[in-house]
Coordinates of C-alpha atoms in Angstrom, one line a residue:
I1 CA 11.9 -23.4 -12.6
V2 CA 13.3 -26.3 -10.8
A3 CA 11.3 -24.3 -6.9
F4 CA 8.1 -23.7 -9.1
Q5 CA 8.3 -28.1 -9.5
S6 CA 9.0 -29.2 -6.9
R7 CA 6.5 -27.1 -4.9
S8 CA 3.7 -27.0 -7.6
Q9 CA 4.1 -30.3 -7.7
R10 CA 3.2 -31.0 -3.3
E11 CA 2.2 -27.8 -2.0
M12 CA 0.3 -24.3 -3.0
Y13 CA -2.5 -26.1 -1.5
D14 CA -3.7 -22.2 -0.7
F15 CA -3.3 -20.9 -4.1
E16 CA -5.5 -24.2 -5.1
V17 CA -8.7 -22.9 -2.0
Y18 CA -8.3 -19.9 -5.0
R19 CA -8.6 -21.3 -8.1
V20 CA -11.0 -23.8 -6.5
A21 CA -13.0 -20.3 -5.4
G22 CA -12.1 -18.6 -8.7
G23 CA -13.7 -21.6 -10.6
R24 CA -17.1 -21.8 -8.8
V25 CA -17.3 -18.2 -9.5
L26 CA -17.7 -18.8 -13.4
A27 CA -20.0 -21.2 -12.3
G28 CA -21.5 -19.5 -10.5
E29 CA -21.6 -21.9 -7.4
S30 CA -21.8 -21.6 -4.1
L31 CA -18.5 -20.3 -2.3
Y32 CA -18.4 -20.9 1.1
R33 CA -19.0 -25.1 1.3
V34 CA -17.9 -26.9 5.3
E35 CA -17.2 -29.6 2.6
D36 CA -14.3 -28.3 2.1
G37 CA -13.0 -28.8 5.5
H38 CA -10.1 -26.8 6.7
W39 CA -9.6 -25.7 3.0
Q40 CA -12.6 -24.1 2.8
F41 CA -12.7 -20.4 1.1
K42 CA -12.1 -17.5 4.1
Y43 CA -12.3 -14.7 1.3
L44 CA -14.7 -12.1 0.2
P45 CA -16.4 -12.8 -2.4
A46 CA -14.4 -10.6 -4.8
F47 CA -11.4 -11.8 -4.5
A48 CA -12.8 -14.9 -6.0
F49 CA -13.5 -12.9 -9.0
V50 CA -9.8 -11.3 -8.5
V51 CA -7.7 -14.9 -9.5
A52 CA -10.9 -16.3 -11.7
P53 CA -9.1 -15.0 -14.8
L54 CA -6.6 -17.5 -13.2
A55 CA -9.1 -20.5 -12.5
A56 CA -10.2 -20.8 -16.9
L57 CA -6.4 -22.0 -17.4
P58 CA -5.1 -25.3 -16.6
P59 CA -3.9 -25.3 -13.2
V60 CA -0.1 -25.4 -14.2
A61 CA -0.8 -22.1 -15.8
A62 CA -1.8 -21.5 -12.9
R63 CA -0.5 -22.6 -10.9
A64 CA 3.0 -21.6 -12.7
I65 CA 1.4 -17.6 -13.0
W66 CA 0.6 -17.3 -8.8
F67 CA 4.2 -18.8 -7.7
G68 CA 6.0 -16.2 -10.4
L69 CA 4.0 -13.5 -8.9
S70 CA 4.0 -14.6 -5.4
V71 CA 8.4 -14.1 -5.9
A72 CA 8.1 -10.7 -7.1
L73 CA 6.1 -9.5 -4.5
V74 CA 8.1 -10.8 -2.3
V75 CA 10.5 -8.6 -4.0
L76 CA 9.2 -5.8 -4.8
L77 CA 7.6 -6.4 -1.0
V78 CA 12.1 -5.4 0.4
N79 CA 12.7 -2.9 -2.0
R80 CA 9.6 -0.6 -1.4
S81 CA 10.5 -0.9 1.9
L82 CA 13.7 -0.4 1.7
V83 CA 13.3 2.5 -0.8
L84 CA 10.3 3.6 1.1
L85 CA 12.6 3.3 4.7
P86 CA 13.2 7.1 5.9
D87 CA 16.8 8.6 6.7
R88 CA 18.6 5.5 6.3
R89 CA 21.5 5.0 8.3
R90 CA 22.9 1.4 7.5
S91 CA 23.7 -0.4 4.5
T92 CA 21.7 -2.6 2.3
V93 CA 23.6 -5.5 2.3
F94 CA 23.7 -5.1 6.2
L95 CA 20.0 -4.7 6.0
V96 CA 19.2 -7.1 3.7
V97 CA 21.5 -10.2 5.4
V98 CA 19.7 -9.6 9.0
L99 CA 16.3 -9.4 7.1
V100 CA 16.2 -12.7 4.7
L101 CA 17.7 -14.9 8.5
A102 CA 15.1 -13.6 10.0
L103 CA 12.3 -13.5 7.4
G104 CA 13.2 -16.0 4.8
K105 CA 11.5 -19.1 6.0
Y106 CA 8.1 -17.5 5.6
Y107 CA 8.6 -15.5 2.6
V108 CA 9.2 -19.1 1.3
R109 CA 6.6 -20.7 3.3
E110 CA 4.6 -17.5 1.9
V111 CA 5.9 -18.8 -1.9
G112 CA 5.6 -22.2 -1.7
L113 CA 1.8 -22.3 -0.2
G114 CA 0.4 -19.8 -3.2
Q115 CA -0.9 -17.4 -0.3
S116 CA -1.6 -14.0 -0.3
N117 CA -0.1 -12.2 2.3
V118 CA 2.8 -10.7 0.3
L119 CA 0.3 -9.4 -2.1
L120 CA -1.4 -7.4 0.6
A121 CA 2.2 -5.9 1.8
V122 CA 2.8 -4.9 -1.1
L123 CA -0.8 -2.6 -1.9
A124 CA -0.2 -1.4 1.6
L125 CA 3.3 0.3 0.7
L126 CA 1.9 1.4 -2.6
A127 CA -0.6 3.2 -0.3
L128 CA 1.8 4.5 2.1
A129 CA 3.7 6.4 -1.4
E130 CA 0.9 7.2 -2.6
L131 CA 0.1 9.5 0.8
R132 CA 4.0 10.6 0.6
A133 CA 2.7 12.4 -2.5
G134 CA -0.7 13.9 -1.2
R135 CA -2.2 11.0 -3.1
D136 CA -5.2 10.4 -0.7
A137 CA -7.8 8.9 -2.3
A138 CA -5.3 6.5 -4.3
A139 CA -4.1 5.7 -1.2
G140 CA -7.4 5.2 -0.2
A141 CA -8.0 3.2 -2.8
L142 CA -4.9 0.8 -2.5
F143 CA -5.7 -0.1 1.7
A144 CA -9.8 -1.0 0.1
A145 CA -8.2 -3.7 -2.9
A146 CA -5.5 -4.8 0.3
T147 CA -8.9 -5.6 2.4
I148 CA -10.1 -7.5 -0.5
V149 CA -7.3 -9.7 -0.4
K150 CA -7.0 -9.6 3.3
P151 CA -10.1 -8.4 5.3
Y152 CA -7.5 -8.0 7.8
A153 CA -6.5 -5.0 6.5
I154 CA -9.8 -2.5 7.0
L155 CA -6.8 -1.6 9.8
F156 CA -5.6 1.7 7.7
L157 CA -9.6 2.9 7.0
P158 CA -9.5 4.6 10.7
Y159 CA -6.0 5.6 10.2
L160 CA -7.0 7.3 7.0
A161 CA -10.0 8.1 8.6
A162 CA -8.1 9.8 12.2
R163 CA -4.7 10.4 10.9
G164 CA -2.7 14.0 11.1
A165 CA -1.9 15.5 7.3
R166 CA 1.6 17.3 7.9
P167 CA 3.5 16.9 3.7
S168 CA 5.6 14.1 3.6
A169 CA 9.2 15.0 3.4
F170 CA 9.4 13.6 0.4
A171 CA 7.0 15.7 -1.0
L172 CA 7.9 19.5 0.1
S173 CA 6.0 21.4 -2.8
S174 CA 3.1 21.6 -3.6
P175 CA 1.3 19.7 -7.3
K176 CA 1.2 23.6 -8.1
G177 CA 4.6 24.5 -7.3
G178 CA 3.3 26.7 -3.8
A179 CA 4.8 26.5 -0.6
T180 CA 3.7 23.4 1.6
P181 CA 0.6 23.8 3.3
H182 CA 1.4 24.4 7.5
A183 CA 0.7 21.1 9.5
H184 CA -1.3 22.2 11.8
D185 CA -4.1 23.6 8.4
G186 CA -7.3 22.3 9.8
R187 CA -9.3 22.2 6.6
L188 CA -6.2 20.3 4.5
V189 CA -6.2 18.0 7.0
W190 CA -10.0 17.5 6.9
K191 CA -9.7 17.5 3.1
R192 CA -7.5 14.8 2.8
R193 CA -9.3 11.9 5.7
V194 CA -12.1 12.2 3.5
R195 CA -10.0 11.5 0.4
G196 CA -8.3 8.6 2.0
V197 CA -11.4 7.9 3.1
A198 CA -13.9 8.2 0.0
G199 CA -10.9 6.3 -2.1
F200 CA -11.3 3.3 0.2
G201 CA -15.1 4.1 0.4
V202 CA -15.7 4.4 -3.7
V203 CA -13.1 0.7 -4.0
M204 CA -14.3 -1.2 -1.0
A205 CA -18.4 -0.6 -2.4
A206 CA -17.8 -1.4 -5.5
A207 CA -16.3 -4.8 -4.9
L208 CA -19.0 -5.8 -2.3
L209 CA -21.3 -5.3 -5.2
L210 CA -19.6 -7.1 -7.9
P211 CA -20.7 -10.2 -7.1
A212 CA -24.3 -9.4 -7.8
V213 CA -23.3 -9.5 -11.5
R214 CA -22.8 -13.4 -11.1
Y215 CA -25.1 -13.7 -8.6
G216 CA -27.7 -10.9 -8.6
M217 CA -28.5 -9.0 -5.4
A218 CA -30.1 -11.6 -3.3
G219 CA -26.8 -13.8 -4.5
N220 CA -24.6 -11.4 -3.4
I221 CA -26.3 -10.5 0.1
A222 CA -26.5 -14.5 0.6
L223 CA -23.1 -14.7 -0.1
V224 CA -21.4 -12.2 2.4
R225 CA -23.4 -14.0 4.8
D226 CA -22.5 -17.3 4.7
W227 CA -18.9 -15.1 4.3
W228 CA -19.5 -14.5 8.2
E229 CA -20.3 -17.7 9.6
T230 CA -17.8 -19.0 7.6
V231 CA -14.8 -16.9 9.0
T232 CA -16.4 -17.1 12.8
T233 CA -16.8 -20.8 12.9
S234 CA -13.7 -22.1 11.7
T235 CA -11.2 -19.9 13.7
A236 CA -12.0 -21.9 17.6
P237 CA -9.9 -24.8 15.4
N238 CA -7.4 -23.3 14.4
L239 CA -6.4 -21.3 17.7
A240 CA -4.7 -24.1 19.1
G241 CA -2.8 -25.1 16.2
Q242 CA 0.8 -24.7 17.0
D243 CA 1.4 -22.8 14.0
N244 CA -0.4 -19.4 15.4
V245 CA 1.1 -16.4 16.1
S246 CA -2.0 -15.1 17.5
I247 CA -2.3 -13.7 20.5
A248 CA -5.7 -15.2 20.5
G249 CA -3.9 -18.8 19.8
M250 CA -1.3 -17.8 22.4
F251 CA -3.7 -18.0 25.3
A252 CA -5.6 -21.1 23.6
A253 CA -1.9 -22.6 23.6
W254 CA -1.7 -21.7 26.9
L255 CA -4.8 -22.0 28.7
G256 CA -6.8 -24.2 26.9
V257 CA -9.8 -23.2 23.9
G258 CA -12.3 -21.1 26.3
P259 CA -13.8 -18.3 27.9
L260 CA -10.7 -16.8 29.9
A261 CA -8.4 -17.4 27.7
G262 CA -11.2 -15.4 25.0
W263 CA -11.0 -12.1 27.4
L264 CA -7.2 -12.5 28.1
A265 CA -6.6 -12.1 24.4
A266 CA -9.2 -9.5 24.2
A267 CA -7.7 -7.4 26.4
T268 CA -4.3 -7.7 25.2
A269 CA -5.5 -8.1 22.1
L270 CA -6.7 -4.2 23.2
G271 CA -3.9 -3.2 25.2
L272 CA -2.1 -3.9 21.4
L273 CA -4.3 -1.3 19.4
T274 CA -4.5 1.6 22.6
C275 CA -0.3 1.7 22.8
C276 CA -0.5 2.1 19.1
A277 CA -2.8 4.8 18.5
L278 CA -0.7 5.8 20.8
A279 CA 1.9 6.0 19.3
I280 CA 0.7 6.7 15.7
A281 CA -1.6 10.5 16.8
R282 CA 2.8 11.4 18.7
G283 CA 3.5 11.2 15.6
R284 CA 1.3 13.4 14.4
D285 CA 4.5 16.3 13.9
R286 CA 6.8 14.0 11.9
G287 CA 7.0 15.1 8.6
D288 CA 8.5 11.1 8.4
A289 CA 5.9 9.4 10.2
M290 CA 4.2 7.3 8.7
Y291 CA 6.3 4.6 7.8
L292 CA 6.3 3.6 11.3
D293 CA 2.9 4.1 11.1
I294 CA 2.0 2.3 8.4
A295 CA 5.2 -0.5 9.4
L296 CA 3.3 -0.8 12.9
L297 CA -0.1 -1.5 10.8
L298 CA 0.9 -4.8 9.5
F299 CA 2.8 -5.9 12.0
V300 CA 0.0 -6.5 14.3
I301 CA -2.2 -8.0 12.1
P302 CA -1.1 -10.9 12.1
L303 CA -1.2 -11.3 15.6
L304 CA -4.9 -9.6 16.0
S305 CA -5.9 -12.3 13.9
P306 CA -7.4 -15.1 14.7
Q307 CA -5.6 -16.9 11.4
G308 CA -2.5 -15.2 11.9
W309 CA 0.4 -17.8 10.7
D310 CA 3.2 -17.2 11.5
Y311 CA 4.7 -17.2 8.0
V312 CA 1.9 -14.3 7.9
L313 CA 4.3 -12.7 10.3
L314 CA 6.8 -11.6 6.7
I315 CA 4.6 -8.7 6.4
S316 CA 6.1 -7.0 9.0
T317 CA 9.2 -7.2 6.4
P318 CA 9.4 -2.7 6.9
A319 CA 9.2 -2.8 11.0
V320 CA 12.0 -5.7 11.2
L321 CA 13.8 -3.5 8.4
L322 CA 13.2 -0.1 10.7
L323 CA 14.5 -1.5 13.9
L324 CA 17.9 -2.9 12.0
D325 CA 18.7 0.5 11.1
R326 CA 17.8 1.7 14.1
L327 CA 20.4 -0.5 16.0
D328 CA 23.0 1.3 17.3
R329 CA 19.7 3.4 18.6
F330 CA 19.9 1.1 22.3
G331 CA 21.5 0.0 24.1
W332 CA 23.5 -3.1 24.0
P333 CA 21.3 -5.5 26.2
V334 CA 17.8 -4.6 24.2
Q335 CA 20.3 -4.9 21.3
A336 CA 20.6 -8.6 21.9
V337 CA 17.2 -8.9 22.5
L338 CA 15.7 -8.3 19.7
L339 CA 18.5 -10.4 17.6
A340 CA 17.5 -12.9 19.9
C341 CA 13.7 -12.4 19.4
L342 CA 14.4 -12.7 14.9
A343 CA 16.8 -15.2 16.1
L344 CA 14.0 -17.6 17.8
G345 CA 11.4 -16.7 14.7
G346 CA 14.1 -16.7 11.4
L347 CA 16.5 -19.6 12.6
T348 CA 13.6 -22.2 14.2
I349 CA 13.2 -24.5 11.3
W350 CA 11.3 -27.9 11.5
D351 CA 13.3 -29.6 9.3
V352 CA 16.5 -28.9 11.7
M353 CA 14.9 -29.6 14.9
G354 CA 13.1 -32.7 14.3
R355 CA 8.8 -32.4 14.6
E356 CA 8.3 -33.2 18.0
P357 CA 11.3 -30.3 19.7
Y358 CA 9.8 -28.4 17.0
R359 CA 5.8 -28.9 17.6
V360 CA 7.2 -28.1 21.4
F361 CA 8.9 -25.2 20.8
M362 CA 5.4 -23.4 18.6
M363 CA 3.3 -24.1 21.4
S364 CA 5.1 -22.4 23.8
R365 CA 4.8 -18.6 21.5
V366 CA 8.5 -17.7 22.0
V367 CA 7.5 -16.4 18.3
T368 CA 3.9 -14.9 19.8
I369 CA 6.0 -13.2 22.9
G370 CA 9.1 -12.1 20.3
A371 CA 6.6 -10.0 18.0
L372 CA 5.0 -8.0 20.8
V373 CA 8.6 -7.5 21.7
Q374 CA 9.8 -5.7 18.8
I375 CA 6.6 -4.4 18.5
A376 CA 7.1 -2.6 22.3
L377 CA 10.4 -1.7 20.5
V378 CA 9.3 0.1 16.9
I379 CA 7.1 1.8 19.6
R380 CA 9.8 3.0 21.5
L381 CA 11.1 3.9 18.7
R382 CA 8.3 6.5 18.3
A383 CA 7.8 7.8 22.4
R384 CA 11.7 8.8 21.9
Q385 CA 10.8 10.9 18.0
L386 CA 13.0 8.1 16.3
A387 CA 11.0 7.9 13.5

């Protein structure tokens, strides 16, 4: 209660963006307005419908509900990441303590701002559980729900369409009690892909059509057009911000916002996606491969999104837990580098360092480089068939 009272009075700025958008839905007003400045609503129109019931409540009550939900989701994110972690080797105490030291400041910032990145991550992990259970349509629907929350989650659609269908080590028999189908059964692979993509498509289609109920079809189309214009025109001014940890933000900080930085960012992002795709493809014959797959895709989101603020790195929780759990699989120099990357991200706090040293540190984009190193180590685990 004390934490909510202090945060709700001073922060939760991002939730206020959601609440205002929800109120505009209830009033049938335009969602995307230039005059909102930095606090423009940049999400799909359907997300405004999701938060609209909270907008009908008094502001303090709405904030209290979202604050409580955010805290619960952070706990659920850590819990599901631990429960779903395959072949766990280390104790819960070790993993959680180091995880909180590495990502704790991002959890606090997420809750304080009233953001929704933790909801995206939880939905992705729930989808992972459905994939393991062979419920591909439900998994696709959950990935679509994550995309409604944060459009970056569209990254999971090609994964659903191209992944293998090897049964998980956690689901060794078919629902009817028969033998587990062979990993290379082409018909099973095709069916699972179709079901996953269909589940995703149905939910996304419903989400894209939902605003027509309130705004009409023409108004709905206008909303989608306004959303796209808002997202594309508001990106460049944010690239050189000190808290931007995206690849595009890294090159913008080093070279300035311009064509050269843009081309280098695009080439680096393409290379990163290619490495991730190869790593995922290499795990097709592993029964426990999906955890690393989903963790990897979550981790790259804040680096690929031009709006990748540092606290979005909280969605790397599954990947960080995987690295910590397999820490002894690396040599001591690599272990030292990994722990240094986690410390540079998690233990550098503005209140301790001071405003100017912290700004210089963040503008160096050391946090981005550290994140790329961690992603490389996750890929290395897959290359060595350790996850």
